[in-house]
CSV table of C-alpha atoms in Angstrom, one decimal:
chain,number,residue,atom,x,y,z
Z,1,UNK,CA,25.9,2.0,-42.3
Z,2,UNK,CA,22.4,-0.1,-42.5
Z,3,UNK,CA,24.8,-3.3,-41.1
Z,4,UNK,CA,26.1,-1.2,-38.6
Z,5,UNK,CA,22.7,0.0,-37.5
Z,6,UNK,CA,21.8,-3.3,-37.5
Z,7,UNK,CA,24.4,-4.3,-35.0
Z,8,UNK,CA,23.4,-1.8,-32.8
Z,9,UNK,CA,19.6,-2.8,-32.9
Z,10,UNK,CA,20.6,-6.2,-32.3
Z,11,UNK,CA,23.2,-5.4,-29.3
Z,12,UNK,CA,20.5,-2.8,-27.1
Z,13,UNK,CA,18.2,-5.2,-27.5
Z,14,UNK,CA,20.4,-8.4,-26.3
Z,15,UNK,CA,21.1,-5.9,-23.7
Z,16,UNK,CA,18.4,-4.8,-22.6
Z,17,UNK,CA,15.6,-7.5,-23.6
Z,18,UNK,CA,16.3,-9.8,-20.6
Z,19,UNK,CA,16.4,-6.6,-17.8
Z,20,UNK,CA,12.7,-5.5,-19.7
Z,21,UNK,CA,11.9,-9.4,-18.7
Z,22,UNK,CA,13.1,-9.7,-15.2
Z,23,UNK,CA,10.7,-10.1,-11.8
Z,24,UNK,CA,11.8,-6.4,-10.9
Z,25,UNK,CA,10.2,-3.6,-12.8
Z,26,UNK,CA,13.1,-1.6,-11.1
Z,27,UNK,CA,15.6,-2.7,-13.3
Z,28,UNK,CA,13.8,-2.2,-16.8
Z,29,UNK,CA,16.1,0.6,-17.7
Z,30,UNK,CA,19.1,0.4,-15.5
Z,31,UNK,CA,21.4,-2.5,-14.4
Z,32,UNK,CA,21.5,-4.5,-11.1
Z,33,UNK,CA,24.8,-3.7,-8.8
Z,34,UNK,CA,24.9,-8.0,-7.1
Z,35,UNK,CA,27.3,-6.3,-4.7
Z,36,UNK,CA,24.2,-4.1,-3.3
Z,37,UNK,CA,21.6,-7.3,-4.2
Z,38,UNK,CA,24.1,-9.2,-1.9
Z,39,UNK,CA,24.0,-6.5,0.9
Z,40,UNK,CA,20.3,-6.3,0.7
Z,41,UNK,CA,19.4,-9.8,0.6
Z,42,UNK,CA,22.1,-10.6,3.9
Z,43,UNK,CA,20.3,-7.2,5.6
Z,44,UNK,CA,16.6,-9.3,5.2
Z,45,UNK,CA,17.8,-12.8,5.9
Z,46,UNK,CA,19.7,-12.1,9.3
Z,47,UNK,CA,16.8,-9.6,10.4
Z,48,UNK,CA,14.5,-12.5,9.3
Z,49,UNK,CA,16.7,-15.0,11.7
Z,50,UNK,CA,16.5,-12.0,14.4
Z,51,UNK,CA,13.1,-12.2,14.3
Z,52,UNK,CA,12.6,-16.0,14.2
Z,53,UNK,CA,14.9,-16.5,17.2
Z,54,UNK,CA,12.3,-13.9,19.2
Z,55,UNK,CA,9.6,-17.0,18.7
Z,56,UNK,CA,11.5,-19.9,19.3
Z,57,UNK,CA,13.3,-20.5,16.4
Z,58,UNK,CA,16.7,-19.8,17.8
Z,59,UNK,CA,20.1,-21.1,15.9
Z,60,UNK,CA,23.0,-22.8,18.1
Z,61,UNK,CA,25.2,-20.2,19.6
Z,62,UNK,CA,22.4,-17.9,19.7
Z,63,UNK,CA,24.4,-16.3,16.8
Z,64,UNK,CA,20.5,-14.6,16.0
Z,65,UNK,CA,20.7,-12.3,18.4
Z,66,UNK,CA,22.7,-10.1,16.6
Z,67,UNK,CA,20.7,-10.0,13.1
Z,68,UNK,CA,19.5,-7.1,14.5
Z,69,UNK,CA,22.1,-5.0,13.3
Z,70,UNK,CA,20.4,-5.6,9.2
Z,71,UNK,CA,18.1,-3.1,9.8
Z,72,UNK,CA,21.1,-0.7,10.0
Z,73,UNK,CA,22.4,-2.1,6.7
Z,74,UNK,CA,18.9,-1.4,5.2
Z,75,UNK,CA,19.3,2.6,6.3
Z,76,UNK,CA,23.2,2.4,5.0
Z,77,UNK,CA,21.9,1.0,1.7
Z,78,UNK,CA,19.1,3.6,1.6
Z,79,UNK,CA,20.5,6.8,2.9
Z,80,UNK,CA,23.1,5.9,-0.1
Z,81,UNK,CA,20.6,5.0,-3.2
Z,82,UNK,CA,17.6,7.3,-2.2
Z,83,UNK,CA,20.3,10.2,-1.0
Z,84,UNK,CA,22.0,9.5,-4.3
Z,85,UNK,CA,18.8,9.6,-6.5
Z,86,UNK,CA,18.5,13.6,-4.6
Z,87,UNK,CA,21.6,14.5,-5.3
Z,88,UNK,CA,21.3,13.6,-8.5
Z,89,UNK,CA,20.2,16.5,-10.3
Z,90,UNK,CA,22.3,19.0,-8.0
Z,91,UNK,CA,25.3,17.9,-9.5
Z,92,UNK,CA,23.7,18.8,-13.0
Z,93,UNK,CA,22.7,22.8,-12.0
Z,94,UNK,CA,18.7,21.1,-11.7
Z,95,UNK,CA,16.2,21.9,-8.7
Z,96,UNK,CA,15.4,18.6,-7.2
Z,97,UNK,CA,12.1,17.3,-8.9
Z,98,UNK,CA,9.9,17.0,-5.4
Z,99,UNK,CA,6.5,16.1,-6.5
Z,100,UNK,CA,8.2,13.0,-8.8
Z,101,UNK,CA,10.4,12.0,-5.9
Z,102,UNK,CA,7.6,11.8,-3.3
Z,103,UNK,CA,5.1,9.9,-6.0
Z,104,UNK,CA,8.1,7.5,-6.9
Z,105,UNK,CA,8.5,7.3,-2.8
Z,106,UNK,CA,4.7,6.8,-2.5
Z,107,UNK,CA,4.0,4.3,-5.2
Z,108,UNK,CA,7.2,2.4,-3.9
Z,109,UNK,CA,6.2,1.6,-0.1
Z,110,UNK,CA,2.9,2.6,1.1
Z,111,UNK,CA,0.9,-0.2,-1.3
Z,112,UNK,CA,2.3,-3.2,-0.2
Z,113,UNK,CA,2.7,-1.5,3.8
Z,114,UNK,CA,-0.9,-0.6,3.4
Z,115,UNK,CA,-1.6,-4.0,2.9
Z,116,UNK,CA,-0.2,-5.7,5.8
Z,117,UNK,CA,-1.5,-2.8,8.0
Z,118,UNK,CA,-4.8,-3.6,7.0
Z,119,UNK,CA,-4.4,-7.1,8.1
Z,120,UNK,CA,-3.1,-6.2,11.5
Z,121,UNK,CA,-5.9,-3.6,11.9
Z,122,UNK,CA,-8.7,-6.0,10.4
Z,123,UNK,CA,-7.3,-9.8,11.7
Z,124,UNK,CA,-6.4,-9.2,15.3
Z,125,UNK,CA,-6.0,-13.3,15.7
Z,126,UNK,CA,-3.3,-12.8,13.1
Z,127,UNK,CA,-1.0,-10.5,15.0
Z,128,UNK,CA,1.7,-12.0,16.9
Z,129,UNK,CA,0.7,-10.2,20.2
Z,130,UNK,CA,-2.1,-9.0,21.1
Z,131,UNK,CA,-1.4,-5.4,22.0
Z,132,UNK,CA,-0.8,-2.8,19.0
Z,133,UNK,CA,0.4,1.0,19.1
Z,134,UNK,CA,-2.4,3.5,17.6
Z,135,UNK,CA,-3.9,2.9,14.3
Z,136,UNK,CA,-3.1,6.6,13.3
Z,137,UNK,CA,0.6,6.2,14.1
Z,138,UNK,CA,0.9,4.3,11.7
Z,139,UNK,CA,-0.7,5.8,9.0
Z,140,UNK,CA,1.4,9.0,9.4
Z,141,UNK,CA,4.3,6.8,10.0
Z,142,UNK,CA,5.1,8.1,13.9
Z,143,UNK,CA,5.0,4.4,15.1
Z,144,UNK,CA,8.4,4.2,16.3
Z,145,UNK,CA,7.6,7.1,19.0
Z,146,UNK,CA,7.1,6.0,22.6
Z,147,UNK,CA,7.1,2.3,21.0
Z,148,UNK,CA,8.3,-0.7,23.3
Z,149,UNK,CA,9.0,-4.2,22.2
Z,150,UNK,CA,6.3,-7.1,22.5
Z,151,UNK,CA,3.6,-5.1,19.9
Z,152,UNK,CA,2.8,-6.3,17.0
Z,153,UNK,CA,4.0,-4.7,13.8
Z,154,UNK,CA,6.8,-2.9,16.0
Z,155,UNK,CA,9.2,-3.5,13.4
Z,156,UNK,CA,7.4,-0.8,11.3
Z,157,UNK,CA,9.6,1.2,13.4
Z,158,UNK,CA,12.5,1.2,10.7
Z,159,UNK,CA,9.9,2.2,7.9
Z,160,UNK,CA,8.6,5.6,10.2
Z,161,UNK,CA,12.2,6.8,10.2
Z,162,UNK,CA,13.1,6.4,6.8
Z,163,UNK,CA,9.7,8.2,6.1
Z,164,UNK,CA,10.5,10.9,8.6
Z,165,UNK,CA,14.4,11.1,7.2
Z,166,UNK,CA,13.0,11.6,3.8
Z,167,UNK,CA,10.7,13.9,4.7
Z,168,UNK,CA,13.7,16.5,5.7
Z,169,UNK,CA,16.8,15.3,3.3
Z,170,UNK,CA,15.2,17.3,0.5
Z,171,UNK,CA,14.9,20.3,2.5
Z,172,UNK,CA,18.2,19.6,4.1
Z,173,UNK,CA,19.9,19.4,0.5
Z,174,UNK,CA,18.2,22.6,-0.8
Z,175,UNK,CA,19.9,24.1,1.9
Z,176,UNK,CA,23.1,22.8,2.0
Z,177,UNK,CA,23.5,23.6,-1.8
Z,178,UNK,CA,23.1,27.2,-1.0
Z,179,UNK,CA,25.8,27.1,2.1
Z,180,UNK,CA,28.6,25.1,0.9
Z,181,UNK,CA,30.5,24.9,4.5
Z,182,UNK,CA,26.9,22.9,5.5
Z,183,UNK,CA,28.3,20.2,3.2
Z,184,UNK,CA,30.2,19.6,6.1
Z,185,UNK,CA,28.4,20.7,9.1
Z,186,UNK,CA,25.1,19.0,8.8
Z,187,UNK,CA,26.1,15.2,8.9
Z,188,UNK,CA,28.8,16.0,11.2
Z,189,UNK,CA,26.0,18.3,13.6
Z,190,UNK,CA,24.0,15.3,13.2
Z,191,UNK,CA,26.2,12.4,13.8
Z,192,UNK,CA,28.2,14.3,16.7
Z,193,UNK,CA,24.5,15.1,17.8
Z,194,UNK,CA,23.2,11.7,18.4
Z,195,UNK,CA,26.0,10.6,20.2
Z,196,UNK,CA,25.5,13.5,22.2
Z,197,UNK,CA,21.8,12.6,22.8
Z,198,UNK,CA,22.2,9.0,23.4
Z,199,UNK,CA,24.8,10.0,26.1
Z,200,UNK,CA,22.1,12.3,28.2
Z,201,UNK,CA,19.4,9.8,27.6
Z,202,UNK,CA,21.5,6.8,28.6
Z,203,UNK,CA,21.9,8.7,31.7
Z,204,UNK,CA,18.5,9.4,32.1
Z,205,UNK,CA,17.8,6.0,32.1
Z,206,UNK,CA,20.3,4.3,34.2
Z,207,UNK,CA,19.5,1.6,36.9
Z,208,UNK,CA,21.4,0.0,39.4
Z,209,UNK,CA,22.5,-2.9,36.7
Z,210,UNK,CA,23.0,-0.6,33.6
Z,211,UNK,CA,20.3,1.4,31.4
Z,212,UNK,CA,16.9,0.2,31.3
Z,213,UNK,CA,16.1,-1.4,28.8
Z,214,UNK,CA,12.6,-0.2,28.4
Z,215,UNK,CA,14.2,3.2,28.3
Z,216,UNK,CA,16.8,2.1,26.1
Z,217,UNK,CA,14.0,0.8,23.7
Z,218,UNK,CA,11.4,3.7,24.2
Z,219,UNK,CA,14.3,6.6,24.0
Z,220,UNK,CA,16.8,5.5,22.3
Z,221,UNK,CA,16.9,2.4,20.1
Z,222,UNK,CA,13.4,3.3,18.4
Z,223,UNK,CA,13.1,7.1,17.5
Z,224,UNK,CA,14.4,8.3,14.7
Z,225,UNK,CA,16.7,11.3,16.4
Z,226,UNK,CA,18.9,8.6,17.7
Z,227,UNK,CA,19.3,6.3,14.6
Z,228,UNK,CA,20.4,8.7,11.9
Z,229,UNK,CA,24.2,7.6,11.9
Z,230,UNK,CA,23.6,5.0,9.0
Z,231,UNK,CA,21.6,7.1,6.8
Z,232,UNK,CA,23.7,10.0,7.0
Z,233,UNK,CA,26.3,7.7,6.1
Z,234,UNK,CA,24.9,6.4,3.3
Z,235,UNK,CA,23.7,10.0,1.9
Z,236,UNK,CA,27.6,11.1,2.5
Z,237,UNK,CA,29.0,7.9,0.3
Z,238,UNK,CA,26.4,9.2,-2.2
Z,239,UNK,CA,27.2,13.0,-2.0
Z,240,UNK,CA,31.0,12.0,-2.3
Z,241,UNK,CA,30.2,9.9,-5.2
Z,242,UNK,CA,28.1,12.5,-6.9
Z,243,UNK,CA,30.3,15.7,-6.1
Z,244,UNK,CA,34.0,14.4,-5.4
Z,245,UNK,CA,34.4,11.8,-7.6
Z,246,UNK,CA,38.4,12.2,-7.2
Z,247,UNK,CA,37.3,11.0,-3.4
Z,248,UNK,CA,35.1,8.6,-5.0
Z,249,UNK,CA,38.0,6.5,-6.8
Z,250,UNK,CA,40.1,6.8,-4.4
Z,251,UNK,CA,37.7,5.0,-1.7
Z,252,UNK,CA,37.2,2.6,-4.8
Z,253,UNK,CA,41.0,1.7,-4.5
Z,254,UNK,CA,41.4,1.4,-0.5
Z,255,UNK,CA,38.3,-0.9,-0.7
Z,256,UNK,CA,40.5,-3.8,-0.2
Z,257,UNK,CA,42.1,-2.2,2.8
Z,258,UNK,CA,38.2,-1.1,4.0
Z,259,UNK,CA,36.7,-5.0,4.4
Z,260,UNK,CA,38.4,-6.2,7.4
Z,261,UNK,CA,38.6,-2.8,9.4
Z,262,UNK,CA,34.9,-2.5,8.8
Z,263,UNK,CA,34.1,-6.1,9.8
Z,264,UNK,CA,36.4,-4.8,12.9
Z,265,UNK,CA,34.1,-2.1,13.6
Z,266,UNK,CA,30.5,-4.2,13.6
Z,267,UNK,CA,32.1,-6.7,15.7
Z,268,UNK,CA,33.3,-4.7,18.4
Z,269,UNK,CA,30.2,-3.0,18.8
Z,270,UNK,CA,28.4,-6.2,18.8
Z,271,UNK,CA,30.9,-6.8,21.8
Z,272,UNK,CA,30.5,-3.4,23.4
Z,273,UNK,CA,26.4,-4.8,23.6
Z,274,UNK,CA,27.9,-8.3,25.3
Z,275,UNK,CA,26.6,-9.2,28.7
Z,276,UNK,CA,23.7,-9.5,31.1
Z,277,UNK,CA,23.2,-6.0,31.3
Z,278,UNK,CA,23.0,-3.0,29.1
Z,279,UNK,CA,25.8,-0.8,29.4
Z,280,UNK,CA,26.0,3.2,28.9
Z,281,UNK,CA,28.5,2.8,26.3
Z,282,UNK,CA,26.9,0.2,24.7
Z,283,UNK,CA,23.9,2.5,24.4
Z,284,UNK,CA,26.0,5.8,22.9
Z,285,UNK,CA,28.3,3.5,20.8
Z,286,UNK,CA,27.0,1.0,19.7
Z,287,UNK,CA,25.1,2.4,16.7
Z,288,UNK,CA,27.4,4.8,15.3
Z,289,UNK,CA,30.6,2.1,15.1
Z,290,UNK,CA,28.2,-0.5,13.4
Z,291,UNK,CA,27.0,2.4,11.0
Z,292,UNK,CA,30.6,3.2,10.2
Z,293,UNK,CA,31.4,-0.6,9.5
Z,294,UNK,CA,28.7,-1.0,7.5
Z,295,UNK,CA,29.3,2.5,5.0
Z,296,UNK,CA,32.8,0.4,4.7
Z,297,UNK,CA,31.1,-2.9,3.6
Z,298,UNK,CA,29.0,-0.5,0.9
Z,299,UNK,CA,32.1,0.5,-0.4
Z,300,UNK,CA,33.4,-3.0,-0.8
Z,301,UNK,CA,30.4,-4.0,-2.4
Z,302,UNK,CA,30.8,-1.4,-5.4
Z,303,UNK,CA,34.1,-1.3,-5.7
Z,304,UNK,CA,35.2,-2.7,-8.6
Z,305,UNK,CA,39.1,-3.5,-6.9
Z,306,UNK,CA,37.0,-6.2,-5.1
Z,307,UNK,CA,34.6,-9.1,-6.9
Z,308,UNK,CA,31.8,-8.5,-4.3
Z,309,UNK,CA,31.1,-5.6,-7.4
Z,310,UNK,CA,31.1,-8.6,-10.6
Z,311,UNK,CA,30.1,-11.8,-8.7
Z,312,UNK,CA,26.5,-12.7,-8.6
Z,313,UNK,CA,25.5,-15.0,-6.0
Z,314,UNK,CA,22.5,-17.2,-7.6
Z,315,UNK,CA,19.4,-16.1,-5.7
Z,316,UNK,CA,20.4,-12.6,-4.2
Z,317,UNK,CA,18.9,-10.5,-6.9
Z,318,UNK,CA,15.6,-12.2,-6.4
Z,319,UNK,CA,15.9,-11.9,-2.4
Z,320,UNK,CA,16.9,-8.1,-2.7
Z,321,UNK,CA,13.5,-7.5,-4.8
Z,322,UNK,CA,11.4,-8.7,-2.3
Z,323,UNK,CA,13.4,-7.7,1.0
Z,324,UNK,CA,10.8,-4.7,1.2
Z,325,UNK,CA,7.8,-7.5,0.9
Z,326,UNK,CA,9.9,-10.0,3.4
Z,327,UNK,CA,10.2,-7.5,6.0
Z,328,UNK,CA,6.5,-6.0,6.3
Z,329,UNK,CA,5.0,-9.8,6.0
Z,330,UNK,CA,7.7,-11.7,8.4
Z,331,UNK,CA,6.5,-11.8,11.6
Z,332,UNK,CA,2.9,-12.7,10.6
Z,333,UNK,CA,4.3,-16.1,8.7
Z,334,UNK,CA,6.6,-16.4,12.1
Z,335,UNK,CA,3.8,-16.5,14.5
Z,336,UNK,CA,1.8,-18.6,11.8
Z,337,UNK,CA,4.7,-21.4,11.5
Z,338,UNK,CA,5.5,-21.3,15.2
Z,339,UNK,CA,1.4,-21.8,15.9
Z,340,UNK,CA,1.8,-24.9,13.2
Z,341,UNK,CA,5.1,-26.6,14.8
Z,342,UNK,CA,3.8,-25.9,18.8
Z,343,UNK,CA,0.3,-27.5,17.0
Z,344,UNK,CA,2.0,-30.5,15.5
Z,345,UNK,CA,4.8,-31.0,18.4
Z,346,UNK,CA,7.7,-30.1,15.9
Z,347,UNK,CA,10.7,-28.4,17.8
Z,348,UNK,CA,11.2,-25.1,16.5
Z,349,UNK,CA,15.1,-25.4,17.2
Z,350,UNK,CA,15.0,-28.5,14.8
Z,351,UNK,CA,17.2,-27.9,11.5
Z,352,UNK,CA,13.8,-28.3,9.5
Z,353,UNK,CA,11.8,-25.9,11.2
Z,354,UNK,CA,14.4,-23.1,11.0
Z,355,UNK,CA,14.5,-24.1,7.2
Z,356,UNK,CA,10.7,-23.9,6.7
Z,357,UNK,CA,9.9,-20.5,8.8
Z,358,UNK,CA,13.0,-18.6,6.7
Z,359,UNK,CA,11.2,-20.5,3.6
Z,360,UNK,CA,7.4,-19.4,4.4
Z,361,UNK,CA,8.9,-15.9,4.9
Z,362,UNK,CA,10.1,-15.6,1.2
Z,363,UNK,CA,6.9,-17.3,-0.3
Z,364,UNK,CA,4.5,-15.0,1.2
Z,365,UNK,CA,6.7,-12.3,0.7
Z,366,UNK,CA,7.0,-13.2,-3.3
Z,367,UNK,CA,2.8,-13.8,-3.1
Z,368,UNK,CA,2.8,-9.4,-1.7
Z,369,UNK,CA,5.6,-8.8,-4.4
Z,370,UNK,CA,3.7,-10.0,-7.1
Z,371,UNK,CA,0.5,-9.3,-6.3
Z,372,UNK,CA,0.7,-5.6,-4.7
Z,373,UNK,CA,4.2,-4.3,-4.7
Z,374,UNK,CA,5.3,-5.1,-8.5
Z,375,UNK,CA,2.4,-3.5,-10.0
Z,376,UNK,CA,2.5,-0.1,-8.1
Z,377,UNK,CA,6.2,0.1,-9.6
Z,378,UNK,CA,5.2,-0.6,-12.9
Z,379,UNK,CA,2.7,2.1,-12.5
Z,380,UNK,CA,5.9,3.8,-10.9
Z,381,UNK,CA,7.7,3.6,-14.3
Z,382,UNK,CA,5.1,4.5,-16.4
Z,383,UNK,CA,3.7,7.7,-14.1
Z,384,UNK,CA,7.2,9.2,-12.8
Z,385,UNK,CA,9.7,7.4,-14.2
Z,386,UNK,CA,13.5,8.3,-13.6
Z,387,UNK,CA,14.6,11.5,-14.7
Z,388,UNK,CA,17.3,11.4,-17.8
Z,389,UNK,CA,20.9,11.4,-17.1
Z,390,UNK,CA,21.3,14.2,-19.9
């Protein structure tokens, strides 16, 4: 018995030693899934490349132009890992824990976004335009209403509605476990809902040449009533998971037959957005088919039928850690590099400036990581850690 006691010491601590260790306090009690690393860390790099190609940094093909669809990969991701963290303690006959999930939410992304906010607000010169929405906007995280492109910090937008979606799915949950037919009817009223919506306000906004794409921005590619397809799709994976886990294994086994079909999907929207003008069914479709491809990818990725679950690709961990960092610092390195190269008569098409922007990027989101956002998790873990499986 002591020799077996021994063996067990020995094994948690071989097992667990190197997690306590890691960059990510995350991961101190709980392994990493490199299928959802490698999700994550694609999601920031092509949204990075997006971004890049918007100041000059633009690849051949103008294949940039459509990293915009990581941010929609990012709500996937999160509607299923926050949703799942909610549902949690449903499944178990427990009241979800509010106060520790808003303090786990709190400590998790408003140090590091206060952070950058304070630059833009403080450092003007910094910002990559000039003109900036409202201070108080986005302190109570409302920046993405009314918003228009060429701002700086616009792509805070994503980050107001997660907040906002957040804000609701606990209430929404509380709810639906009380009606059970709302299992049902909530993501489908919300789904069939935005469609719905996107179709009056594509209307609303058509020109002689398509929708306007200032309305398209303002109305319906920025507020969060018209981008909930991905989270809701996410939270559903996550419900099914947690509550029909005879559904669960069996969309584990038609993974296989899931990849392509979903690659299908993101491509035809992408196709559907084609063209020198916007289309109406570009506008109502286009989010809801990508947001379906991607839930299909997610289920590739944990699937353990397909080796996107068991293969880990060297560096995606560490990208997936600091995505959060990468996206709040990357247009101010972007504007910083393209200043340097326009300075120093480098072309910013040139195979080594696309290189050193997408590097700058990661280093100064690594310098936020260590410096602000790692702490405030380890803080996270000691203040409101996870609740116990038991």
């Amino acid at each position: 018995m002591p020799l077996l006691a021994s063996r067990v010491r020995n094994s948690v601590s071989e097992t667990t030693t190197p997690l306590r260790l890691g960059v990510d306090p995350r991961f101190t009690d709980r392994e990493r899934q490199p299928g959802l690393d490698l999700l994550r860390a694609l999601a920031i790099i092509v949204v990075v490349i997006y971004h890049a190609a918007l100041f000059g940094f633009k690849l051949p093909g103008r294949v940039d132009r459509f990293g915009w669809i990581g941010v929609d990969l990012f709500f996937v991701l999160s509607g299923y890992l926050i949703g799942g963290q909610l549902i949690a303690p449903l499944t178990r006959g427990r009241p979800i824990d509010l106060r520790r999930f808003f303090a786990r939410r709190a400590l998790r992304i408003i140090p590091a976004y206060f952070v950058i906010l304070a630059v833009y607000a403080f450092l003007p010169p910094w910002r990559e335009y000039p003109e900036m929405s409202p201070l108080w906007k986005f302190v109570f995280s409302l920046q993405n209403i009314g918003l228009h492109g060429g701002t700086a910090f616009s792509h805070a937008w994503s980050l107001a509605v997660e907040d906002q979606f957040y804000l609701l799915l606990p209430v929404i949950l509380i709810l639906v476990r009380r009606w059970a037919r709302a299992r049902f009817v909530v993501p489908c009223l919300i789904v069939l809902g935005g469609i719905g919506l996107r179709a009056f306000l594509a209307r609303q906004n058509l020109a002689e040449t398509g929708v306007s794409f200032r309305g398209f921005q303002t109305w319906i590619y920025y507020p969060t009533w018209t981008r909930l397809d991905p989270l809701v799709f996410g939270v559903v994976l996550a419900a099914i998971e947690k509550f029909r886990p005879r559904w669960w294994r069996r969309l584990m086994n038609l993974a296989p037959w899931l990849l392509l079909p979903g690659l299908a999907l993101i491509v035809y929207a992408l196709y559907l957005g084609e063209g020198d003008y916007l289309t109406a069914a570009a506008a109502i479709w286009q989010f809801p088919l990508i947001a379906l491809g991607m839930a299909a990818l997610l289920v590739c990725a944990v699937s353990p039928r397909l080796v996107l679950r068991r293969v880990k690709i060297p560096g995606a961990a560490f990208i997936a850690s600091i995505a959060y960092s990468a996206y709040l610092v990357q247009k101010l390195v972007i504007h910083f590099v393209a200043q340097f190269c326009v300075t120093h008569n480098i072309v910013l098409t040139s195979a080594g400036a696309l290189c050193v922007v997408e590097l700058c990027v990661y280093a100064v989101a690594t310098i936020l990581f260590l410096a602000v956002e790692r702490p405030f998790l380890q803080l996270r873990h000691r203040v409101a850690p996870r609740p116990s499986r038991s």
